[in-house]
Amino acid sequence: MSDLQEEGKNAINSPMSPALADVHPEDTQLEENEERTMIDPTSKDDPKFKELVKVLLNWINDVLVEERIIVKQLEEDLYDGQVLQKLLEKLAGCKLNVAEVTQSEIGQKQKLQTVLEAVHDLLRPRGWALRWSVDSIHGKNLVAILHLLVSLAMHFRAPIRLPEHVTVQVVVVRKREGLLHSSHISEELTTTTEMMMGRFERDAFDTLFDHAPDKLSVVKKSLITFVNKHLNKLNLEVTELETQFADGVYLVLLMGLLEDYFVPLHNFYLTPESFDQKVHNVSFAFELMLDGGLKKPKARPEDVVNLDLKSTLRVLYNLFTKYKNVE
């Protein structure tokens, strides 16, 4: 126990402690039974964690580009509720009844309360675990802020690809009977895209990716043979499934070949340049699949555009199962 107390004391008070590098000065003084959490510095250096922060930052800035808001640091720029308010209003297409600018701590927390209540109204019916609070967000708790942003990104089907299975080590320091006690816990920030989207049913491709990667190449070869049998009629050739279907053009053309009709060129972008144009193409291909009697694809158009192999394979396998006997 004495070692644990010493560890906690060092984590907060030692000027040489690496864990102190990202702790605010006000975090070094704890009241009785008060608790502070911080991400272990080694976790902050993890490439997947850095990628998660980067993707979320870029997404927020893309959403708020018309507001001329630029977020540079999540915990410093989001804690007072101002940016979160603008983000939610933009995503949900609503207007929150809050003061525009609030300098006082009470005013900031009141704004945060209103914003988070609106978030909870959206997320709670979907069964999201709400792993944040007014105090944790206002206290610049990066783990809580990341949980909130990941939930919002998934709920609003953000056109981004979050790195999967991001876990961080969190140092928890609590003051009890005048002594500091610290512990380390693992905090899971993301799981898989399917699970975070609420689609928990696993399929053959989950099993393939997780347990039989050697068989994956066999499946890919079969699908490449299938799509080329039809695309060759237009003098087109596929060698890479994840990249060559990402702009949606081949998917649209393939549907026309399989259903034996000509797809008018004004319905899709033959040479898409932007992300939105590619998403349009894949979404249009999905509509053609529905018209052809297929079930709605489990994948999102954004996942295919983002070169997610599992999503692309799911879409192509659906086509294969229905059209494998089509000449």
mmCIF file of N, CA, C and O in Angstrom, residues 283-323:
data_model
loop_
_atom_site.group_PDB
_atom_site.id
_atom_site.type_symbol
_atom_site.label_atom_id
_atom_site.label_comp_id
_atom_site.label_asym_id
_atom_site.label_seq_id
_atom_site.Cartn_x
_atom_site.Cartn_y
_atom_site.Cartn_z
ATOM 1 N N SER A 283 -23.518 5.341 -53.187
ATOM 2 C CA SER A 283 -24.916 5.388 -52.723
ATOM 3 C C SER A 283 -25.872 5.076 -53.866
ATOM 4 O O SER A 283 -26.868 4.351 -53.687
ATOM 5 N N PHE A 284 -25.570 5.607 -55.052
ATOM 6 C CA PHE A 284 -26.403 5.349 -56.228
ATOM 7 C C PHE A 284 -26.356 3.862 -56.590
ATOM 8 O O PHE A 284 -27.384 3.242 -56.907
ATOM 9 N N ALA A 285 -25.163 3.263 -56.511
ATOM 10 C CA ALA A 285 -25.032 1.825 -56.778
ATOM 11 C C ALA A 285 -25.865 1.019 -55.782
ATOM 12 O O ALA A 285 -26.512 0.021 -56.149
ATOM 13 N N PHE A 286 -25.871 1.454 -54.515
ATOM 14 C CA PHE A 286 -26.681 0.776 -53.493
ATOM 15 C C PHE A 286 -28.172 0.858 -53.854
ATOM 16 O O PHE A 286 -28.928 -0.097 -53.648
ATOM 17 N N GLU A 287 -28.602 2.008 -54.378
ATOM 18 C CA GLU A 287 -30.006 2.160 -54.790
ATOM 19 C C GLU A 287 -30.334 1.184 -55.915
ATOM 20 O O GLU A 287 -31.419 0.580 -55.941
ATOM 21 N N LEU A 288 -29.401 1.039 -56.854
ATOM 22 C CA LEU A 288 -29.612 0.086 -57.955
ATOM 23 C C LEU A 288 -29.710 -1.341 -57.429
ATOM 24 O O LEU A 288 -30.478 -2.158 -57.953
ATOM 25 N N MET A 289 -28.936 -1.644 -56.385
ATOM 26 C CA MET A 289 -28.995 -2.980 -55.782
ATOM 27 C C MET A 289 -30.352 -3.222 -55.145
ATOM 28 O O MET A 289 -30.937 -4.310 -55.284
ATOM 29 N N LEU A 290 -30.865 -2.207 -54.455
ATOM 30 C CA LEU A 290 -32.199 -2.332 -53.847
ATOM 31 C C LEU A 290 -33.254 -2.525 -54.928
ATOM 32 O O LEU A 290 -34.168 -3.341 -54.784
ATOM 33 N N ASP A 291 -33.127 -1.761 -56.019
ATOM 34 C CA ASP A 291 -34.073 -1.913 -57.142
ATOM 35 C C ASP A 291 -34.001 -3.314 -57.728
ATOM 36 O O ASP A 291 -34.995 -3.833 -58.254
ATOM 37 N N GLY A 292 -32.821 -3.919 -57.645
ATOM 38 C CA GLY A 292 -32.648 -5.265 -58.181
ATOM 39 C C GLY A 292 -33.106 -6.369 -57.241
ATOM 40 O O GLY A 292 -32.947 -7.553 -57.540
ATOM 41 N N GLY A 293 -33.646 -5.981 -56.086
ATOM 42 C CA GLY A 293 -34.185 -6.972 -55.152
ATOM 43 C C GLY A 293 -33.211 -7.423 -54.080
ATOM 44 O O GLY A 293 -33.509 -8.333 -53.301
ATOM 45 N N LEU A 294 -32.029 -6.780 -54.021
ATOM 46 C CA LEU A 294 -31.059 -7.121 -52.968
ATOM 47 C C LEU A 294 -31.408 -6.402 -51.672
ATOM 48 O O LEU A 294 -32.054 -5.346 -51.683
ATOM 49 N N LYS A 295 -30.968 -6.957 -50.565
ATOM 50 C CA LYS A 295 -31.150 -6.283 -49.285
ATOM 51 C C LYS A 295 -30.228 -5.067 -49.208
ATOM 52 O O LYS A 295 -29.223 -4.991 -49.916
ATOM 53 N N LYS A 296 -30.578 -4.126 -48.353
ATOM 54 C CA LYS A 296 -29.725 -2.950 -48.162
ATOM 55 C C LYS A 296 -28.362 -3.407 -47.658
ATOM 56 O O LYS A 296 -28.271 -4.172 -46.696
ATOM 57 N N PRO A 297 -27.282 -2.974 -48.319
ATOM 58 C CA PRO A 297 -25.943 -3.403 -47.891
ATOM 59 C C PRO A 297 -25.662 -3.039 -46.440
ATOM 60 O O PRO A 297 -26.089 -1.994 -45.950
ATOM 61 N N LYS A 298 -24.969 -3.936 -45.770
ATOM 62 C CA LYS A 298 -24.594 -3.690 -44.379
ATOM 63 C C LYS A 298 -23.564 -2.572 -44.281
ATOM 64 O O LYS A 298 -23.526 -1.824 -43.319
ATOM 65 N N ALA A 299 -22.744 -2.453 -45.317
ATOM 66 C CA ALA A 299 -21.685 -1.426 -45.327
ATOM 67 C C ALA A 299 -22.288 -0.050 -45.564
ATOM 68 O O ALA A 299 -23.385 0.088 -46.117
ATOM 69 N N ARG A 300 -21.553 0.981 -45.152
ATOM 70 C CA ARG A 300 -21.924 2.350 -45.475
ATOM 71 C C ARG A 300 -21.169 2.768 -46.736
ATOM 72 O O ARG A 300 -20.028 2.346 -46.945
ATOM 73 N N PRO A 301 -21.761 3.618 -47.570
ATOM 74 C CA PRO A 301 -21.027 4.122 -48.736
ATOM 75 C C PRO A 301 -19.682 4.732 -48.346
ATOM 76 O O PRO A 301 -18.672 4.537 -49.033
ATOM 77 N N GLU A 302 -19.665 5.447 -47.214
ATOM 78 C CA GLU A 302 -18.418 6.093 -46.772
ATOM 79 C C GLU A 302 -17.330 5.076 -46.474
ATOM 80 O O GLU A 302 -16.143 5.338 -46.687
ATOM 81 N N ASP A 303 -17.730 3.892 -45.980
ATOM 82 C CA ASP A 303 -16.737 2.861 -45.667
ATOM 83 C C ASP A 303 -16.073 2.347 -46.939
ATOM 84 O O ASP A 303 -14.870 2.109 -46.966
ATOM 85 N N VAL A 304 -16.874 2.172 -47.984
ATOM 86 C CA VAL A 304 -16.326 1.705 -49.261
ATOM 87 C C VAL A 304 -15.376 2.758 -49.831
ATOM 88 O O VAL A 304 -14.269 2.437 -50.284
ATOM 89 N N VAL A 305 -15.798 4.022 -49.792
ATOM 90 C CA VAL A 305 -14.963 5.116 -50.305
ATOM 91 C C VAL A 305 -13.667 5.226 -49.499
ATOM 92 O O VAL A 305 -12.605 5.542 -50.041
ATOM 93 N N ASN A 306 -13.748 4.930 -48.228
ATOM 94 C CA ASN A 306 -12.572 5.011 -47.356
ATOM 95 C C ASN A 306 -11.681 3.770 -47.441
ATOM 96 O O ASN A 306 -10.845 3.539 -46.572
ATOM 97 N N LEU A 307 -11.890 2.965 -48.478
ATOM 98 C CA LEU A 307 -11.036 1.793 -48.757
ATOM 99 C C LEU A 307 -11.118 0.713 -47.680
ATOM 100 O O LEU A 307 -10.142 0.007 -47.418
ATOM 101 N N ASP A 308 -12.280 0.593 -47.035
ATOM 102 C CA ASP A 308 -12.452 -0.452 -46.033
ATOM 103 C C ASP A 308 -12.731 -1.778 -46.749
ATOM 104 O O ASP A 308 -13.808 -1.966 -47.328
ATOM 105 N N LEU A 309 -11.760 -2.659 -46.719
ATOM 106 C CA LEU A 309 -11.844 -3.896 -47.498
ATOM 107 C C LEU A 309 -13.034 -4.750 -47.087
ATOM 108 O O LEU A 309 -13.747 -5.304 -47.942
ATOM 109 N N LYS A 310 -13.264 -4.868 -45.779
ATOM 110 C CA LYS A 310 -14.352 -5.726 -45.305
ATOM 111 C C LYS A 310 -15.699 -5.242 -45.852
ATOM 112 O O LYS A 310 -16.537 -6.040 -46.280
ATOM 113 N N SER A 311 -15.893 -3.941 -45.873
ATOM 114 C CA SER A 311 -17.149 -3.373 -46.384
ATOM 115 C C SER A 311 -17.291 -3.650 -47.877
ATOM 116 O O SER A 311 -18.371 -4.018 -48.354
ATOM 117 N N THR A 312 -16.207 -3.455 -48.621
ATOM 118 C CA THR A 312 -16.245 -3.693 -50.069
ATOM 119 C C THR A 312 -16.537 -5.163 -50.372
ATOM 120 O O THR A 312 -17.337 -5.480 -51.265
ATOM 121 N N LEU A 313 -15.897 -6.054 -49.621
ATOM 122 C CA LEU A 313 -16.129 -7.491 -49.834
ATOM 123 C C LEU A 313 -17.585 -7.855 -49.556
ATOM 124 O O LEU A 313 -18.177 -8.670 -50.279
ATOM 125 N N ARG A 314 -18.163 -7.269 -48.511
ATOM 126 C CA ARG A 314 -19.566 -7.570 -48.189
ATOM 127 C C ARG A 314 -20.479 -7.192 -49.360
ATOM 128 O O ARG A 314 -21.392 -7.933 -49.716
ATOM 129 N N VAL A 315 -20.245 -6.012 -49.917
ATOM 130 C CA VAL A 315 -21.073 -5.543 -51.027
ATOM 131 C C VAL A 315 -20.928 -6.468 -52.234
ATOM 132 O O VAL A 315 -21.922 -6.899 -52.835
ATOM 133 N N LEU A 316 -19.692 -6.797 -52.585
ATOM 134 C CA LEU A 316 -19.450 -7.644 -53.759
ATOM 135 C C LEU A 316 -19.954 -9.070 -53.549
ATOM 136 O O LEU A 316 -20.457 -9.705 -54.482
ATOM 137 N N TYR A 317 -19.839 -9.564 -52.316
ATOM 138 C CA TYR A 317 -20.297 -10.929 -52.048
ATOM 139 C C TYR A 317 -21.818 -11.021 -52.187
ATOM 140 O O TYR A 317 -22.352 -12.035 -52.649
ATOM 141 N N ASN A 318 -22.522 -9.963 -51.789
ATOM 142 C CA ASN A 318 -23.976 -9.921 -51.973
ATOM 143 C C ASN A 318 -24.323 -10.048 -53.452
ATOM 144 O O ASN A 318 -25.274 -10.758 -53.834
ATOM 145 N N LEU A 319 -23.553 -9.322 -54.285
ATOM 146 C CA LEU A 319 -23.788 -9.408 -55.732
ATOM 147 C C LEU A 319 -23.474 -10.811 -56.238
ATOM 148 O O LEU A 319 -24.197 -11.377 -57.064
ATOM 149 N N PHE A 320 -22.366 -11.356 -55.745
ATOM 150 C CA PHE A 320 -21.940 -12.681 -56.192
ATOM 151 C C PHE A 320 -23.008 -13.734 -55.898
ATOM 152 O O PHE A 320 -23.316 -14.587 -56.745
ATOM 153 N N THR A 321 -23.567 -13.703 -54.664
ATOM 154 C CA THR A 321 -24.548 -14.730 -54.291
ATOM 155 C C THR A 321 -25.810 -14.670 -55.157
ATOM 156 O O THR A 321 -26.424 -15.680 -55.438
ATOM 157 N N LYS A 322 -26.160 -13.457 -55.608
ATOM 158 C CA LYS A 322 -27.374 -13.347 -56.434
ATOM 159 C C LYS A 322 -27.105 -13.572 -57.922
ATOM 160 O O LYS A 322 -27.928 -14.143 -58.642
ATOM 161 N N TYR A 323 -25.950 -13.102 -58.383
ATOM 162 C CA TYR A 323 -25.718 -13.059 -59.838
ATOM 163 C C TYR A 323 -24.632 -14.020 -60.325
ATOM 164 O O TYR A 323 -24.192 -13.920 -61.455
#
